[in-house]
């Protein structure tokens, strides 16, 4: 079976870019209404938001990987059972996330360093986001299932409509309610996605949700959850290091930098998510030749994007401070930070591609290792050393150095695995 990759990659990239646009639009409104304190607050609380959406995407992708592989193996009835199982895992996980996060968001924000006006802004945002976590988990998860159910363009169109609702609600609510209004906009727009996905997702009445499949889905979801959540784990430790080395201005600078560089992450992930259904199907069908063709195309696309992102670094450094109304101190930090961080773009793309290839082809141990070594090991260690010696620039240098190290580790592990497999 031959696949037209553009049919998968284009809707996935567009959808992921639009997801990233949510954050940029929120940052624009917050920066103009609440200034540095509001920007710092939403950056500090962002790991909670990212956990919620990553939980949904992780379960959605994890279930979809298994569903698509079953289809590649010709097991259509089992694939339908997997789809129904994934839906119920999403629902139950969303309810659990709402309950836990709403009970714990205040102590979590204090642990993450929020205080004073920043803490109050963060609480306003986190209260609404936590209470509505179930909506966001199920909505984001079902978009991943739709992509793997041959409804890629449905997923893209629903994301576009959700963004339009989000913008309208931001215009109506943010000036009056500030960060509470932003959170309400996010929750209500995700409700639109959820409703549209439910109308489109067709599960056979004969399909059964199986407990054994639920366990398989949770195991398979670990790496895709991590791929989406890791930037926010890094965000958490980086916020702390920025706060210690440069105060609120450094956190504000990092918040605005994130609007640019995390958009790049979404584009990279869009490419990787786009090839995932094809890789998973080929894994089930044992089609190694087409898998190699898919990976070659993905490498070429990611390399081209990385070059473009590096080339636009200087123009972005000149316009972003004025657009988001940051302070002079934050502007100075941003300009040096973007220049340093630009060196990481090709390596970030490589890490995401290796992780996605591994979980799409059911190499879950290796995908988990590549996913979590950055936020758990390399970035914390580098953040403990570099800012101490070179101040806030050390924060940005730590993130870049970490991506280079993880890329090298990933290449070595994958080459070793191919060598071991070939010698058998």
PDB file of C-alpha atoms in Angstrom, residues 111-113 115 236-251 333 383 387-388 391-392 395:
ATOM      1  CA  UNK A 111       6.541  25.031  44.204  1.00  0.00           C
ATOM      2  CA  UNK A 112       7.103  26.421  40.706  1.00  0.00           C
ATOM      3  CA  UNK A 113       8.141  29.775  42.175  1.00  0.00           C
ATOM      4  CA  UNK A 115       4.695  34.735  44.346  1.00  0.00           C
ATOM      5  CA  UNK A 236       9.478  24.494  34.692  1.00  0.00           C
ATOM      6  CA  UNK A 237      13.168  24.064  35.497  1.00  0.00           C
ATOM      7  CA  UNK A 238      14.141  26.866  33.123  1.00  0.00           C
ATOM      8  CA  UNK A 239      11.634  29.271  34.711  1.00  0.00           C
ATOM      9  CA  UNK A 240      13.193  28.543  38.086  1.00  0.00           C
ATOM     10  CA  UNK A 241      16.728  29.113  36.780  1.00  0.00           C
ATOM     11  CA  UNK A 242      15.657  32.296  34.951  1.00  0.00           C
ATOM     12  CA  UNK A 243      13.937  33.633  38.063  1.00  0.00           C
ATOM     13  CA  UNK A 244      17.062  33.035  40.144  1.00  0.00           C
ATOM     14  CA  UNK A 245      19.498  34.496  37.596  1.00  0.00           C
ATOM     15  CA  UNK A 246      17.483  37.435  36.217  1.00  0.00           C
ATOM     16  CA  UNK A 247      14.264  37.902  38.208  1.00  0.00           C
ATOM     17  CA  UNK A 248      10.800  38.516  36.772  1.00  0.00           C
ATOM     18  CA  UNK A 249      12.291  40.202  33.684  1.00  0.00           C
ATOM     19  CA  UNK A 250      14.123  36.975  32.765  1.00  0.00           C
ATOM     20  CA  UNK A 251      10.955  34.887  33.190  1.00  0.00           C
ATOM     21  CA  UNK A 333      17.758  39.191  27.634  1.00  0.00           C
ATOM     22  CA  UNK A 383      20.973  24.610  34.407  1.00  0.00           C
ATOM     23  CA  UNK A 387      23.720  30.165  34.819  1.00  0.00           C
ATOM     24  CA  UNK A 388      25.992  30.227  37.857  1.00  0.00           C
ATOM     25  CA  UNK A 391      24.095  34.541  34.288  1.00  0.00           C
ATOM     26  CA  UNK A 392      20.836  34.481  32.315  1.00  0.00           C
ATOM     27  CA  UNK A 395      19.944  29.466  30.931  1.00  0.00           C
TER      28      UNK A 395
END
